[in-house]
Structure formats: structure tokens, C-alpha cells
């Protein structure tokens, strides 16, 4: 009987010790599973572990969890900390999020189109379709840039190629407006 108790205790301790030796990718992947299951307390635990081990993908998600209060209390300061850390670490999703914070003055950030576009461009060049769309909108409407329809078309097209339907609608709308402008100019 004593042997069975010892073996059970050893197995329990061994499994809990294994948790401490997982890679940041394993923690991140477990966190994603829990996010999909909407088990935010467990997702928070695993994203925090992965974040502390240096996963920029987890750092972005941890920032979002703090910002939404999923699995923890809402903490905008910690949210911003982790999203900024992930953005500086190269996460395109975090860079786009940070761009949105600057563009729309969210999470305590002051509106700053130049900083927003800096982050949108970094993420867009990595292929993030949302950042490509946001960068296209900045060029289209002159938010932090001179209006530049060529750049707007380019970035709407990039986002559209990745399946962004809203970017496709904006691309079609801009092309139609440019056709009408060309037609109006030739009629003069």
C-alpha cells in the first residue's frame, strides 16, 4: 500500500514539474486551445508563462487578455506593457494593435498618426492584412501622410490578396472613384 501511495505521489509531482519545463511554444499553444474554448483563466495562465519565456505571440495575446479582462481583472497598464513589448519584439499583430491605439487614441495613448503609421507599416511589410488595410486607409485619407492613391491601391490590393473582404470593397470603391475622376477630367 505504501508503494502505491509513493508511486502516485511521484507521478503527481513529476507531472507538475513537467509543466515548469515546457517551451514557450507549448505554453502558447495550450493558451490558444483555452482561448478557443473560452476558458480564459487557463488561457491567461499559459499565455503569461509563454510571455515570460519571450513568446511575442503570447505577449500580444496576454496584452489583449489584460485589456479585455479575460481570465484576470482589466489592467490597461499591463495590457499596454505586453502589447508594446510584443510590437517591439516583432509581432505583426501587436504592431497593428499599437497602430490602432495611436490612430484612435485608445488605451490611454494620445492620437498620433505618424506613430500609428510607423507601426502599421512595420506590420504591413510582414504581411499582416489588417495592418495593410489600415495603412491603405491612412494613404487614402491623408492620416499622417500626404494623400497617395497609388500607395492606397497597393496596400488595399495586398490585403485583398489575403482575403480581406473589406479591403476588397475599399479597393473597388477607390478604383471606381479614380475612373470617375479620370472621366470628369477628360470631359473638360
mmCIF file of C-alpha atoms in Angstrom, residues 19-181:
data_model
loop_
_atom_site.group_PDB
_atom_site.id
_atom_site.type_symbol
_atom_site.label_atom_id
_atom_site.label_comp_id
_atom_site.label_asym_id
_atom_site.label_seq_id
_atom_site.Cartn_x
_atom_site.Cartn_y
_atom_site.Cartn_z
ATOM 1 C CA UNK A 19 4.784 21.921 -16.530
ATOM 2 C CA UNK A 20 7.747 24.059 -15.488
ATOM 3 C CA UNK A 21 9.953 22.725 -18.277
ATOM 4 C CA UNK A 22 7.708 23.272 -21.263
ATOM 5 C CA UNK A 23 8.790 25.555 -24.077
ATOM 6 C CA UNK A 24 7.245 28.930 -24.760
ATOM 7 C CA UNK A 25 5.641 27.419 -27.882
ATOM 8 C CA UNK A 26 3.987 24.662 -25.833
ATOM 9 C CA UNK A 27 2.646 27.177 -23.327
ATOM 10 C CA UNK A 28 1.437 29.410 -26.159
ATOM 11 C CA UNK A 29 -0.308 26.543 -27.959
ATOM 12 C CA UNK A 30 -2.026 25.438 -24.740
ATOM 13 C CA UNK A 31 -3.123 29.023 -24.195
ATOM 14 C CA UNK A 32 -4.612 29.158 -27.698
ATOM 15 C CA UNK A 33 -6.604 25.990 -27.071
ATOM 16 C CA UNK A 34 -8.035 27.535 -23.911
ATOM 17 C CA UNK A 35 -8.861 30.788 -25.721
ATOM 18 C CA UNK A 36 -10.764 28.798 -28.353
ATOM 19 C CA UNK A 37 -12.628 27.017 -25.550
ATOM 20 C CA UNK A 38 -13.277 30.404 -23.887
ATOM 21 C CA UNK A 39 -11.567 29.151 -20.725
ATOM 22 C CA UNK A 40 -9.868 32.477 -20.127
ATOM 23 C CA UNK A 41 -8.446 31.722 -16.685
ATOM 24 C CA UNK A 42 -6.409 28.831 -18.092
ATOM 25 C CA UNK A 43 -5.614 30.794 -21.265
ATOM 26 C CA UNK A 44 -4.302 33.650 -19.125
ATOM 27 C CA UNK A 45 -2.088 31.271 -17.125
ATOM 28 C CA UNK A 46 -0.487 29.718 -20.216
ATOM 29 C CA UNK A 47 -0.138 32.989 -22.138
ATOM 30 C CA UNK A 48 1.552 34.558 -19.117
ATOM 31 C CA UNK A 49 4.009 31.647 -18.868
ATOM 32 C CA UNK A 50 4.790 31.831 -22.610
ATOM 33 C CA UNK A 51 5.104 35.622 -22.416
ATOM 34 C CA UNK A 52 7.575 35.444 -19.558
ATOM 35 C CA UNK A 53 9.624 32.989 -21.638
ATOM 36 C CA UNK A 54 9.717 35.503 -24.524
ATOM 37 C CA UNK A 55 6.932 34.478 -26.928
ATOM 38 C CA UNK A 56 5.912 37.674 -28.733
ATOM 39 C CA UNK A 57 2.726 35.979 -29.949
ATOM 40 C CA UNK A 58 1.771 35.182 -26.369
ATOM 41 C CA UNK A 59 2.763 38.678 -25.220
ATOM 42 C CA UNK A 60 0.281 40.195 -27.656
ATOM 43 C CA UNK A 61 -2.470 37.818 -26.545
ATOM 44 C CA UNK A 62 -1.660 38.447 -22.881
ATOM 45 C CA UNK A 63 -1.984 42.173 -23.528
ATOM 46 C CA UNK A 64 -5.376 41.601 -25.111
ATOM 47 C CA UNK A 65 -6.487 39.399 -22.194
ATOM 48 C CA UNK A 66 -5.487 42.150 -19.738
ATOM 49 C CA UNK A 67 -7.242 44.769 -21.864
ATOM 50 C CA UNK A 68 -10.491 42.805 -22.026
ATOM 51 C CA UNK A 69 -10.343 41.434 -18.505
ATOM 52 C CA UNK A 70 -10.473 37.831 -19.695
ATOM 53 C CA UNK A 71 -9.036 35.484 -17.089
ATOM 54 C CA UNK A 72 -7.906 38.444 -14.983
ATOM 55 C CA UNK A 73 -9.012 41.912 -13.956
ATOM 56 C CA UNK A 74 -8.891 44.640 -16.592
ATOM 57 C CA UNK A 75 -5.474 46.270 -16.362
ATOM 58 C CA UNK A 76 -4.800 48.781 -19.144
ATOM 59 C CA UNK A 77 -1.259 49.486 -17.946
ATOM 60 C CA UNK A 78 -0.293 45.804 -18.145
ATOM 61 C CA UNK A 79 -2.201 45.455 -21.397
ATOM 62 C CA UNK A 80 -0.159 48.250 -22.957
ATOM 63 C CA UNK A 81 3.081 46.890 -21.491
ATOM 64 C CA UNK A 82 2.664 43.449 -23.082
ATOM 65 C CA UNK A 83 1.365 44.731 -26.419
ATOM 66 C CA UNK A 84 4.238 47.218 -26.699
ATOM 67 C CA UNK A 85 6.748 44.522 -25.729
ATOM 68 C CA UNK A 86 5.332 42.222 -28.413
ATOM 69 C CA UNK A 87 5.332 45.010 -31.018
ATOM 70 C CA UNK A 88 8.972 45.835 -30.301
ATOM 71 C CA UNK A 89 9.701 42.101 -30.421
ATOM 72 C CA UNK A 90 8.374 41.876 -33.981
ATOM 73 C CA UNK A 91 4.768 40.668 -33.595
ATOM 74 C CA UNK A 92 2.844 41.998 -36.597
ATOM 75 C CA UNK A 93 -0.467 41.608 -34.745
ATOM 76 C CA UNK A 94 0.850 43.656 -31.805
ATOM 77 C CA UNK A 95 2.284 46.264 -34.172
ATOM 78 C CA UNK A 96 -1.110 46.633 -35.827
ATOM 79 C CA UNK A 97 -2.820 46.845 -32.431
ATOM 80 C CA UNK A 98 -0.371 49.512 -31.283
ATOM 81 C CA UNK A 99 -1.009 51.396 -34.535
ATOM 82 C CA UNK A 100 -4.736 51.320 -33.786
ATOM 83 C CA UNK A 101 -4.108 52.610 -30.255
ATOM 84 C CA UNK A 102 -2.232 55.608 -31.682
ATOM 85 C CA UNK A 103 -4.641 56.191 -34.577
ATOM 86 C CA UNK A 104 -7.797 56.125 -32.457
ATOM 87 C CA UNK A 105 -6.359 57.343 -29.112
ATOM 88 C CA UNK A 106 -7.200 54.076 -27.333
ATOM 89 C CA UNK A 107 -5.912 52.551 -24.077
ATOM 90 C CA UNK A 108 -4.608 55.897 -22.851
ATOM 91 C CA UNK A 109 -2.488 56.660 -25.924
ATOM 92 C CA UNK A 110 -2.642 60.135 -27.443
ATOM 93 C CA UNK A 111 -3.677 60.284 -31.083
ATOM 94 C CA UNK A 112 -0.581 60.329 -33.254
ATOM 95 C CA UNK A 113 -0.938 59.385 -36.931
ATOM 96 C CA UNK A 114 2.808 59.309 -37.546
ATOM 97 C CA UNK A 115 3.350 56.727 -34.799
ATOM 98 C CA UNK A 116 0.265 54.821 -35.919
ATOM 99 C CA UNK A 117 1.545 54.620 -39.482
ATOM 100 C CA UNK A 118 5.010 53.613 -38.306
ATOM 101 C CA UNK A 119 3.505 50.562 -36.613
ATOM 102 C CA UNK A 120 1.042 49.849 -39.428
ATOM 103 C CA UNK A 121 3.882 49.886 -41.958
ATOM 104 C CA UNK A 122 6.059 47.536 -39.879
ATOM 105 C CA UNK A 123 3.189 45.052 -39.600
ATOM 106 C CA UNK A 124 2.050 45.510 -43.226
ATOM 107 C CA UNK A 125 5.519 44.686 -44.521
ATOM 108 C CA UNK A 126 5.325 41.433 -42.539
ATOM 109 C CA UNK A 127 2.110 40.591 -44.380
ATOM 110 C CA UNK A 128 -0.493 41.429 -41.747
ATOM 111 C CA UNK A 129 -3.702 42.028 -43.768
ATOM 112 C CA UNK A 130 -5.295 44.237 -41.097
ATOM 113 C CA UNK A 131 -2.233 46.484 -40.974
ATOM 114 C CA UNK A 132 -2.170 46.582 -44.783
ATOM 115 C CA UNK A 133 -5.789 47.750 -44.744
ATOM 116 C CA UNK A 134 -5.076 50.341 -42.023
ATOM 117 C CA UNK A 135 -2.047 51.648 -43.923
ATOM 118 C CA UNK A 136 -4.102 51.873 -47.126
ATOM 119 C CA UNK A 137 -6.758 53.888 -45.312
ATOM 120 C CA UNK A 138 -4.093 56.275 -43.971
ATOM 121 C CA UNK A 139 -2.776 56.869 -47.500
ATOM 122 C CA UNK A 140 -6.281 57.173 -48.950
ATOM 123 C CA UNK A 141 -7.463 59.784 -46.463
ATOM 124 C CA UNK A 142 -4.167 61.513 -45.636
ATOM 125 C CA UNK A 143 -3.951 60.490 -42.000
ATOM 126 C CA UNK A 144 -0.309 61.169 -41.183
ATOM 127 C CA UNK A 145 0.664 61.008 -44.848
ATOM 128 C CA UNK A 146 0.002 63.087 -47.927
ATOM 129 C CA UNK A 147 -2.938 61.513 -49.777
ATOM 130 C CA UNK A 148 -1.388 58.936 -52.077
ATOM 131 C CA UNK A 149 -3.810 56.849 -54.125
ATOM 132 C CA UNK A 150 -1.025 54.707 -55.592
ATOM 133 C CA UNK A 151 0.091 53.586 -52.133
ATOM 134 C CA UNK A 152 -3.525 53.163 -51.031
ATOM 135 C CA UNK A 153 -4.239 50.937 -54.050
ATOM 136 C CA UNK A 154 -1.093 48.919 -53.389
ATOM 137 C CA UNK A 155 -1.928 48.212 -49.750
ATOM 138 C CA UNK A 156 -5.647 47.585 -50.387
ATOM 139 C CA UNK A 157 -4.588 45.062 -53.049
ATOM 140 C CA UNK A 158 -2.110 43.370 -50.679
ATOM 141 C CA UNK A 159 -4.804 42.990 -48.038
ATOM 142 C CA UNK A 160 -7.344 41.831 -50.631
ATOM 143 C CA UNK A 161 -4.970 39.115 -51.866
ATOM 144 C CA UNK A 162 -5.067 37.701 -48.351
ATOM 145 C CA UNK A 163 -8.847 37.520 -48.365
ATOM 146 C CA UNK A 164 -9.811 40.736 -46.583
ATOM 147 C CA UNK A 165 -13.279 41.466 -47.954
ATOM 148 C CA UNK A 166 -13.482 44.976 -46.500
ATOM 149 C CA UNK A 167 -10.189 45.854 -48.214
ATOM 150 C CA UNK A 168 -11.647 44.473 -51.464
ATOM 151 C CA UNK A 169 -14.678 46.754 -51.113
ATOM 152 C CA UNK A 170 -12.441 49.760 -50.437
ATOM 153 C CA UNK A 171 -10.202 48.827 -53.373
ATOM 154 C CA UNK A 172 -13.181 48.561 -55.734
ATOM 155 C CA UNK A 173 -14.609 51.837 -54.425
ATOM 156 C CA UNK A 174 -11.311 53.679 -54.889
ATOM 157 C CA UNK A 175 -10.832 52.298 -58.410
ATOM 158 C CA UNK A 176 -14.346 53.422 -59.339
ATOM 159 C CA UNK A 177 -13.761 56.909 -57.903
ATOM 160 C CA UNK A 178 -10.493 57.215 -59.831
ATOM 161 C CA UNK A 179 -12.243 56.134 -63.053
ATOM 162 C CA UNK A 180 -14.936 58.767 -62.489
ATOM 163 C CA UNK A 181 -12.313 61.429 -61.782
#
